[in-house]
Amino acid sequence: MKLVLLGPPGAGKGTQAVKIAEKYQIPHISTGDIFRANVKQGTPLGVKAKAYMDKGELVPDELVVALVEDRLGQPDCKDGFLLDGFPRTVFQAEKLDAYLKGRNDALTAVIDLRVDESELMDRMIGRRVCRVCGAPYHITNMPPKQEGVCDLCGGEVYQRADDTEETVKNRFAVYKEQTMPLVDYYERSGALMPVPGSGGPEKVFETIVADLSAKR
Ligand code: AMP
C-alpha cells in the first residue's frame, strides 16, 4: 500500500490518515507534522519553514522533497506508506514519481477527499489538535471528553497558529492555485481515487477501505 492522501485544508486528511495507517500497518508521513516538530525543536529546517507556515504559504519545494525522500528511504517504508500533505505541487508529484520509478515502484492510489467549500471553513476554524500526539479534534463536531485535554494521551489540545480565519483563507487560495492541479495530474496517471469526505469520519473511512480493496 503506497498511498497519497489529497484534499483541501479541513477535508479530514489527518483524521483519515491515522485510521488508514493503523488498518494497513503503514507509516503515516505528514509533512506538516514533521515541520511542526522541527519548529518546536527550533532546528534550522524549522526556523526556515515557520516563516512560510505562519502565513499559510507553502514551504519551498526543494526543502520538502529532500525531507520526504529521506523519510521514504527508511526501512519502515519499504512495503508501504501513507503520505499526508505531500505532494502539494506538481513539481513535488513529479519528484515523487521519479523517486518511486527509480526503485521500480509506483503509487497504489491517491485518495482525493472531496468536501464542499462552505463546510471546509467551519471545520478549519473549529479545529483543535493535541500538541503531544497530534490527535485531531473539533470544538463542536468532535470535542475531547475534557476540554483542552487529549483523550488519548492527556496532552494539551490547542488551536494551530495557522488555523485562524485569515491564514485559513490564504491556505485555501494556495490550495486552489498550487495543489488542485494535482487532481488532473493523478487522473491522467490513473492513480486518482476520489472519495466523498462528508458524512462523518467512520463512513468516509469505510468508503476508503472498500475502494482500496477494489483497486488492489
Ligand atoms: P498541513 O499540516 O499539511 O496543513 O501543513 C501545514 C503547513 O506546512 C502548510 O501550510 C505548509 O506551510 C507546510 N507544508 C506541509 N506540507 C507541505 C508540502 N508538501 N509542501 C510545502 N509546504 C508544506
PDB file of C-alpha atoms and ligand atoms in Angstrom:
ATOM      1  CA  MET A   1       0.000   0.000   0.000  1.00  0.00           C
ATOM      2  CA  LYS A   2       1.757   3.110  -1.228  1.00  0.00           C
ATOM      3  CA  LEU A   3      -0.737   5.874  -0.727  1.00  0.00           C
ATOM      4  CA  VAL A   4      -1.111   9.621  -1.053  1.00  0.00           C
ATOM      5  CA  LEU A   5      -3.880  11.477   0.752  1.00  0.00           C
ATOM      6  CA  LEU A   6      -5.034  14.545  -1.147  1.00  0.00           C
ATOM      7  CA  GLY A   7      -7.700  17.116  -0.319  1.00  0.00           C
ATOM      8  CA  PRO A   8      -8.218  20.753   0.668  1.00  0.00           C
ATOM      9  CA  PRO A   9      -7.402  22.063   4.151  1.00  0.00           C
ATOM     10  CA  GLY A  10     -10.091  20.784   6.518  1.00  0.00           C
ATOM     11  CA  ALA A  11     -11.126  17.797   4.377  1.00  0.00           C
ATOM     12  CA  GLY A  12     -10.218  15.418   7.204  1.00  0.00           C
ATOM     13  CA  LYS A  13      -6.860  14.160   5.944  1.00  0.00           C
ATOM     14  CA  GLY A  14      -5.353  13.956   9.436  1.00  0.00           C
ATOM     15  CA  THR A  15      -8.324  12.012  10.844  1.00  0.00           C
ATOM     16  CA  GLN A  16      -8.399   9.516   7.970  1.00  0.00           C
ATOM     17  CA  ALA A  17      -4.624   9.188   7.896  1.00  0.00           C
ATOM     18  CA  VAL A  18      -4.499   7.859  11.454  1.00  0.00           C
ATOM     19  CA  LYS A  19      -7.152   5.218  10.651  1.00  0.00           C
ATOM     20  CA  ILE A  20      -5.623   4.175   7.325  1.00  0.00           C
ATOM     21  CA  ALA A  21      -2.112   3.852   8.773  1.00  0.00           C
ATOM     22  CA  GLU A  22      -3.422   1.689  11.587  1.00  0.00           C
ATOM     23  CA  LYS A  23      -5.515  -0.581   9.356  1.00  0.00           C
ATOM     24  CA  TYR A  24      -2.794  -1.263   6.797  1.00  0.00           C
ATOM     25  CA  GLN A  25       0.087  -1.063   9.295  1.00  0.00           C
ATOM     26  CA  ILE A  26       1.989   1.504   7.263  1.00  0.00           C
ATOM     27  CA  PRO A  27       3.862   4.601   8.462  1.00  0.00           C
ATOM     28  CA  HIS A  28       1.871   7.845   8.371  1.00  0.00           C
ATOM     29  CA  ILE A  29       4.093  10.551   6.945  1.00  0.00           C
ATOM     30  CA  SER A  30       2.676  14.029   7.459  1.00  0.00           C
ATOM     31  CA  THR A  31       4.982  16.740   6.148  1.00  0.00           C
ATOM     32  CA  GLY A  32       3.007  19.300   8.201  1.00  0.00           C
ATOM     33  CA  ASP A  33       3.670  17.281  11.400  1.00  0.00           C
ATOM     34  CA  ILE A  34       7.361  16.950  10.526  1.00  0.00           C
ATOM     35  CA  PHE A  35       7.635  20.702  10.002  1.00  0.00           C
ATOM     36  CA  ARG A  36       5.755  21.456  13.230  1.00  0.00           C
ATOM     37  CA  ALA A  37       8.083  19.142  15.179  1.00  0.00           C
ATOM     38  CA  ASN A  38      11.078  20.959  13.668  1.00  0.00           C
ATOM     39  CA  VAL A  39       9.589  24.354  14.541  1.00  0.00           C
ATOM     40  CA  LYS A  40       9.042  23.204  18.115  1.00  0.00           C
ATOM     41  CA  GLN A  41      12.612  21.963  18.422  1.00  0.00           C
ATOM     42  CA  GLY A  42      13.988  25.112  16.776  1.00  0.00           C
ATOM     43  CA  THR A  43      16.014  23.193  14.153  1.00  0.00           C
ATOM     44  CA  PRO A  44      17.413  25.114  11.133  1.00  0.00           C
ATOM     45  CA  LEU A  45      14.702  23.482   8.974  1.00  0.00           C
ATOM     46  CA  GLY A  46      12.047  24.552  11.493  1.00  0.00           C
ATOM     47  CA  VAL A  47      13.275  28.145  11.517  1.00  0.00           C
ATOM     48  CA  LYS A  48      13.100  28.291   7.692  1.00  0.00           C
ATOM     49  CA  ALA A  49       9.699  26.584   7.499  1.00  0.00           C
ATOM     50  CA  LYS A  50       8.000  28.672  10.208  1.00  0.00           C
ATOM     51  CA  ALA A  51       8.030  31.894   8.202  1.00  0.00           C
ATOM     52  CA  TYR A  52       6.035  30.225   5.399  1.00  0.00           C
ATOM     53  CA  MET A  53       3.737  28.196   7.643  1.00  0.00           C
ATOM     54  CA  ASP A  54       2.632  31.170   9.739  1.00  0.00           C
ATOM     55  CA  LYS A  55       1.388  32.892   6.581  1.00  0.00           C
ATOM     56  CA  GLY A  56      -0.312  29.771   5.229  1.00  0.00           C
ATOM     57  CA  GLU A  57       2.149  29.583   2.351  1.00  0.00           C
ATOM     58  CA  LEU A  58       3.969  26.519   1.083  1.00  0.00           C
ATOM     59  CA  VAL A  59       7.485  25.743   2.233  1.00  0.00           C
ATOM     60  CA  PRO A  60       9.815  25.794  -0.831  1.00  0.00           C
ATOM     61  CA  ASP A  61       9.710  22.568  -2.876  1.00  0.00           C
ATOM     62  CA  GLU A  62      13.384  21.690  -2.529  1.00  0.00           C
ATOM     63  CA  LEU A  63      13.187  21.616   1.281  1.00  0.00           C
ATOM     64  CA  VAL A  64      10.101  19.401   1.269  1.00  0.00           C
ATOM     65  CA  VAL A  65      11.283  16.997  -1.419  1.00  0.00           C
ATOM     66  CA  ALA A  66      14.618  16.332   0.313  1.00  0.00           C
ATOM     67  CA  LEU A  67      12.821  15.684   3.569  1.00  0.00           C
ATOM     68  CA  VAL A  68      10.322  13.235   2.053  1.00  0.00           C
ATOM     69  CA  GLU A  69      12.916  11.340   0.020  1.00  0.00           C
ATOM     70  CA  ASP A  70      14.977  10.913   3.155  1.00  0.00           C
ATOM     71  CA  ARG A  71      11.928   9.627   5.062  1.00  0.00           C
ATOM     72  CA  LEU A  72      10.846   7.228   2.274  1.00  0.00           C
ATOM     73  CA  GLY A  73      14.357   5.771   2.231  1.00  0.00           C
ATOM     74  CA  GLN A  74      13.971   4.479   5.776  1.00  0.00           C
ATOM     75  CA  PRO A  75      13.353   0.734   6.229  1.00  0.00           C
ATOM     76  CA  ASP A  76       9.799   1.036   7.620  1.00  0.00           C
ATOM     77  CA  CYS A  77       8.621   2.491   4.274  1.00  0.00           C
ATOM     78  CA  LYS A  78       9.817  -0.473   2.214  1.00  0.00           C
ATOM     79  CA  ASP A  79       6.443  -2.208   1.987  1.00  0.00           C
ATOM     80  CA  GLY A  80       4.171   0.777   2.143  1.00  0.00           C
ATOM     81  CA  PHE A  81       3.494   4.287   3.405  1.00  0.00           C
ATOM     82  CA  LEU A  82       0.811   6.927   3.600  1.00  0.00           C
ATOM     83  CA  LEU A  83       1.796  10.431   2.567  1.00  0.00           C
ATOM     84  CA  ASP A  84      -0.403  13.122   4.118  1.00  0.00           C
ATOM     85  CA  GLY A  85       0.092  16.686   2.902  1.00  0.00           C
ATOM     86  CA  PHE A  86       2.636  15.690   0.269  1.00  0.00           C
ATOM     87  CA  PRO A  87       2.789  16.261  -2.669  1.00  0.00           C
ATOM     88  CA  ARG A  88       1.296  19.744  -2.687  1.00  0.00           C
ATOM     89  CA  THR A  89       2.604  20.943  -6.070  1.00  0.00           C
ATOM     90  CA  VAL A  90       3.014  19.319  -9.489  1.00  0.00           C
ATOM     91  CA  PHE A  91       6.782  19.674  -9.056  1.00  0.00           C
ATOM     92  CA  GLN A  92       6.641  17.623  -5.830  1.00  0.00           C
ATOM     93  CA  ALA A  93       4.432  14.998  -7.538  1.00  0.00           C
ATOM     94  CA  GLU A  94       6.898  14.671 -10.409  1.00  0.00           C
ATOM     95  CA  LYS A  95       9.769  14.255  -7.961  1.00  0.00           C
ATOM     96  CA  LEU A  96       7.846  11.579  -6.065  1.00  0.00           C
ATOM     97  CA  ASP A  97       7.061   9.692  -9.284  1.00  0.00           C
ATOM     98  CA  ALA A  98      10.705   9.843 -10.332  1.00  0.00           C
ATOM     99  CA  TYR A  99      11.828   8.629  -6.909  1.00  0.00           C
ATOM    100  CA  LEU A 100       9.460   5.641  -6.996  1.00  0.00           C
ATOM    101  CA  LYS A 101      10.198   4.846 -10.639  1.00  0.00           C
ATOM    102  CA  GLY A 102      13.898   4.725  -9.781  1.00  0.00           C
ATOM    103  CA  ARG A 103      13.006   1.894  -7.398  1.00  0.00           C
ATOM    104  CA  ASN A 104      10.749   0.136  -9.909  1.00  0.00           C
ATOM    105  CA  ASP A 105       7.793   1.204  -7.882  1.00  0.00           C
ATOM    106  CA  ALA A 106       4.605   3.276  -8.179  1.00  0.00           C
ATOM    107  CA  LEU A 107       1.756   4.598  -6.051  1.00  0.00           C
ATOM    108  CA  THR A 108      -1.109   2.201  -5.291  1.00  0.00           C
ATOM    109  CA  ALA A 109      -3.660   5.013  -5.089  1.00  0.00           C
ATOM    110  CA  VAL A 110      -4.138   8.717  -4.499  1.00  0.00           C
ATOM    111  CA  ILE A 111      -7.092   9.186  -2.158  1.00  0.00           C
ATOM    112  CA  ASP A 112      -8.736  12.515  -3.015  1.00  0.00           C
ATOM    113  CA  LEU A 113     -11.059  13.623  -0.191  1.00  0.00           C
ATOM    114  CA  ARG A 114     -13.807  15.871  -1.570  1.00  0.00           C
ATOM    115  CA  VAL A 115     -15.765  18.277   0.650  1.00  0.00           C
ATOM    116  CA  ASP A 116     -17.925  21.321  -0.221  1.00  0.00           C
ATOM    117  CA  GLU A 117     -16.098  24.581   0.292  1.00  0.00           C
ATOM    118  CA  SER A 118     -18.814  26.007   2.590  1.00  0.00           C
ATOM    119  CA  GLU A 119     -18.282  23.117   5.029  1.00  0.00           C
ATOM    120  CA  LEU A 120     -14.498  23.416   4.989  1.00  0.00           C
ATOM    121  CA  MET A 121     -14.218  26.862   6.594  1.00  0.00           C
ATOM    122  CA  ASP A 122     -16.284  25.810   9.619  1.00  0.00           C
ATOM    123  CA  ARG A 123     -14.236  22.655  10.023  1.00  0.00           C
ATOM    124  CA  MET A 124     -10.973  24.571   9.934  1.00  0.00           C
ATOM    125  CA  ILE A 125     -11.860  27.366  12.334  1.00  0.00           C
ATOM    126  CA  GLY A 126     -13.214  24.852  14.889  1.00  0.00           C
ATOM    127  CA  ARG A 127     -10.289  22.514  14.511  1.00  0.00           C
ATOM    128  CA  ARG A 128      -8.110  21.668  17.506  1.00  0.00           C
ATOM    129  CA  VAL A 129      -5.226  19.237  17.817  1.00  0.00           C
ATOM    130  CA  CYS A 130      -3.187  17.570  20.564  1.00  0.00           C
ATOM    131  CA  ARG A 131       0.168  19.284  20.992  1.00  0.00           C
ATOM    132  CA  VAL A 132       1.783  15.998  22.056  1.00  0.00           C
ATOM    133  CA  CYS A 133       0.398  13.158  19.887  1.00  0.00           C
ATOM    134  CA  GLY A 134      -1.290  15.146  17.085  1.00  0.00           C
ATOM    135  CA  ALA A 135      -4.754  13.593  17.616  1.00  0.00           C
ATOM    136  CA  PRO A 136      -7.352  15.755  15.817  1.00  0.00           C
ATOM    137  CA  TYR A 137     -10.465  17.311  17.463  1.00  0.00           C
ATOM    138  CA  HIS A 138     -13.213  19.830  16.616  1.00  0.00           C
ATOM    139  CA  ILE A 139     -14.813  22.172  19.171  1.00  0.00           C
ATOM    140  CA  THR A 140     -18.364  21.124  18.229  1.00  0.00           C
ATOM    141  CA  ASN A 141     -18.170  18.032  15.966  1.00  0.00           C
ATOM    142  CA  MET A 142     -15.543  16.030  17.871  1.00  0.00           C
ATOM    143  CA  PRO A 143     -14.563  17.688  21.193  1.00  0.00           C
ATOM    144  CA  PRO A 144     -12.242  15.923  23.658  1.00  0.00           C
ATOM    145  CA  LYS A 145     -14.055  14.446  26.680  1.00  0.00           C
ATOM    146  CA  GLN A 146     -12.416  17.019  28.943  1.00  0.00           C
ATOM    147  CA  GLU A 147     -11.944  20.492  27.466  1.00  0.00           C
ATOM    148  CA  GLY A 148      -8.359  21.159  26.424  1.00  0.00           C
ATOM    149  CA  VAL A 149      -7.131  17.644  27.298  1.00  0.00           C
ATOM    150  CA  CYS A 150      -6.358  14.897  24.765  1.00  0.00           C
ATOM    151  CA  ASP A 151      -8.465  11.713  25.189  1.00  0.00           C
ATOM    152  CA  LEU A 152      -5.597   9.559  24.013  1.00  0.00           C
ATOM    153  CA  CYS A 153      -2.506  10.854  25.793  1.00  0.00           C
ATOM    154  CA  GLY A 154      -3.609  13.614  28.193  1.00  0.00           C
ATOM    155  CA  GLY A 155      -1.628  16.236  26.219  1.00  0.00           C
ATOM    156  CA  GLU A 156      -2.806  19.810  25.688  1.00  0.00           C
ATOM    157  CA  VAL A 157      -5.429  20.264  22.952  1.00  0.00           C
ATOM    158  CA  TYR A 158      -4.802  23.590  21.196  1.00  0.00           C
ATOM    159  CA  GLN A 159      -5.564  25.605  18.062  1.00  0.00           C
ATOM    160  CA  ARG A 160      -2.804  25.555  15.471  1.00  0.00           C
ATOM    161  CA  ALA A 161      -1.350  29.010  14.743  1.00  0.00           C
ATOM    162  CA  ASP A 162      -2.286  28.548  11.069  1.00  0.00           C
ATOM    163  CA  ASP A 163      -5.941  27.646  11.751  1.00  0.00           C
ATOM    164  CA  THR A 164      -7.043  31.266  12.292  1.00  0.00           C
ATOM    165  CA  GLU A 165      -9.524  32.749   9.818  1.00  0.00           C
ATOM    166  CA  GLU A 166      -7.066  34.892   7.908  1.00  0.00           C
ATOM    167  CA  THR A 167      -4.457  32.165   7.486  1.00  0.00           C
ATOM    168  CA  VAL A 168      -7.105  29.609   6.591  1.00  0.00           C
ATOM    169  CA  LYS A 169      -8.335  31.854   3.748  1.00  0.00           C
ATOM    170  CA  ASN A 170      -4.806  32.072   2.438  1.00  0.00           C
ATOM    171  CA  ARG A 171      -4.306  28.310   2.712  1.00  0.00           C
ATOM    172  CA  PHE A 172      -7.428  27.775   0.582  1.00  0.00           C
ATOM    173  CA  ALA A 173      -6.130  30.169  -2.035  1.00  0.00           C
ATOM    174  CA  VAL A 174      -2.775  28.380  -2.051  1.00  0.00           C
ATOM    175  CA  TYR A 175      -4.543  25.009  -2.306  1.00  0.00           C
ATOM    176  CA  LYS A 176      -6.587  26.083  -5.323  1.00  0.00           C
ATOM    177  CA  GLU A 177      -3.671  27.576  -7.131  1.00  0.00           C
ATOM    178  CA  GLN A 178      -0.900  25.099  -6.390  1.00  0.00           C
ATOM    179  CA  THR A 179      -2.420  21.806  -5.218  1.00  0.00           C
ATOM    180  CA  MET A 180      -5.671  21.444  -7.235  1.00  0.00           C
ATOM    181  CA  PRO A 181      -3.711  20.841 -10.462  1.00  0.00           C
ATOM    182  CA  LEU A 182      -2.607  17.562  -8.847  1.00  0.00           C
ATOM    183  CA  VAL A 183      -6.132  16.191  -9.261  1.00  0.00           C
ATOM    184  CA  ASP A 184      -5.701  16.348 -13.061  1.00  0.00           C
ATOM    185  CA  TYR A 185      -2.144  15.098 -12.781  1.00  0.00           C
ATOM    186  CA  TYR A 186      -3.172  11.936 -10.918  1.00  0.00           C
ATOM    187  CA  GLU A 187      -6.303  11.473 -13.002  1.00  0.00           C
ATOM    188  CA  ARG A 188      -4.073  11.223 -16.049  1.00  0.00           C
ATOM    189  CA  SER A 189      -1.799   8.698 -14.341  1.00  0.00           C
ATOM    190  CA  GLY A 190      -4.822   6.549 -13.356  1.00  0.00           C
ATOM    191  CA  ALA A 191      -3.997   6.600  -9.630  1.00  0.00           C
ATOM    192  CA  LEU A 192      -6.749   9.020  -8.580  1.00  0.00           C
ATOM    193  CA  MET A 193      -9.401   7.648  -6.212  1.00  0.00           C
ATOM    194  CA  PRO A 194     -11.995  10.349  -5.402  1.00  0.00           C
ATOM    195  CA  VAL A 195     -13.826   9.798  -2.077  1.00  0.00           C
ATOM    196  CA  PRO A 196     -16.695  11.933  -0.702  1.00  0.00           C
ATOM    197  CA  GLY A 197     -15.357  13.480   2.521  1.00  0.00           C
ATOM    198  CA  SER A 198     -18.738  14.266   4.149  1.00  0.00           C
ATOM    199  CA  GLY A 199     -20.998  12.109   6.322  1.00  0.00           C
ATOM    200  CA  GLY A 200     -18.710  11.542   9.300  1.00  0.00           C
ATOM    201  CA  PRO A 201     -15.221  10.054   9.729  1.00  0.00           C
ATOM    202  CA  GLU A 202     -16.410   6.415  10.041  1.00  0.00           C
ATOM    203  CA  LYS A 203     -18.423   6.497   6.825  1.00  0.00           C
ATOM    204  CA  VAL A 204     -15.584   8.158   4.930  1.00  0.00           C
ATOM    205  CA  PHE A 205     -13.158   5.542   6.238  1.00  0.00           C
ATOM    206  CA  GLU A 206     -15.412   2.642   5.175  1.00  0.00           C
ATOM    207  CA  THR A 207     -15.588   4.073   1.663  1.00  0.00           C
ATOM    208  CA  ILE A 208     -11.805   4.385   1.505  1.00  0.00           C
ATOM    209  CA  VAL A 209     -11.294   0.771   2.618  1.00  0.00           C
ATOM    210  CA  ALA A 210     -13.894  -0.552   0.139  1.00  0.00           C
ATOM    211  CA  ASP A 211     -12.453   1.451  -2.768  1.00  0.00           C
ATOM    212  CA  LEU A 212      -8.894   0.404  -1.938  1.00  0.00           C
ATOM    213  CA  SER A 213      -9.785  -3.288  -1.856  1.00  0.00           C
ATOM    214  CA  ALA A 214     -11.402  -2.907  -5.295  1.00  0.00           C
ATOM    215  CA  LYS A 215      -8.202  -1.306  -6.566  1.00  0.00           C
ATOM    216  CA  ARG A 216      -5.803  -3.956  -5.295  1.00  0.00           C
TER     217      ARG A 216
HETATM  218  P1  AMP B   1      -0.538  20.682   6.965  1.00  0.00           P
HETATM  219  O1  AMP B   1      -0.431  20.230   8.379  1.00  0.00           O
HETATM  220  O2  AMP B   1      -0.411  19.551   5.978  1.00  0.00           O
HETATM  221  O3  AMP B   1      -1.764  21.518   6.709  1.00  0.00           O
HETATM  222  O4  AMP B   1       0.732  21.635   6.690  1.00  0.00           O
HETATM  223  C1  AMP B   1       0.932  22.824   7.427  1.00  0.00           C
HETATM  224  C2  AMP B   1       1.880  23.745   6.672  1.00  0.00           C
HETATM  225  O5  AMP B   1       3.152  23.092   6.491  1.00  0.00           O
HETATM  226  C3  AMP B   1       1.426  24.137   5.268  1.00  0.00           C
HETATM  227  O6  AMP B   1       0.518  25.225   5.266  1.00  0.00           O
HETATM  228  C4  AMP B   1       2.769  24.480   4.634  1.00  0.00           C
HETATM  229  O7  AMP B   1       3.243  25.749   5.068  1.00  0.00           O
HETATM  230  C5  AMP B   1       3.699  23.426   5.215  1.00  0.00           C
HETATM  231  N1  AMP B   1       3.710  22.198   4.371  1.00  0.00           N
HETATM  232  C6  AMP B   1       3.286  20.952   4.720  1.00  0.00           C
HETATM  233  N2  AMP B   1       3.446  20.078   3.721  1.00  0.00           N
HETATM  234  C7  AMP B   1       3.960  20.791   2.677  1.00  0.00           C
HETATM  235  C8  AMP B   1       4.341  20.457   1.346  1.00  0.00           C
HETATM  236  N3  AMP B   1       4.201  19.216   0.858  1.00  0.00           N
HETATM  237  N4  AMP B   1       4.854  21.448   0.584  1.00  0.00           N
HETATM  238  C9  AMP B   1       5.025  22.705   1.053  1.00  0.00           C
HETATM  239  N5  AMP B   1       4.683  23.093   2.287  1.00  0.00           N
HETATM  240  C10 AMP B   1       4.150  22.147   3.109  1.00  0.00           C
END
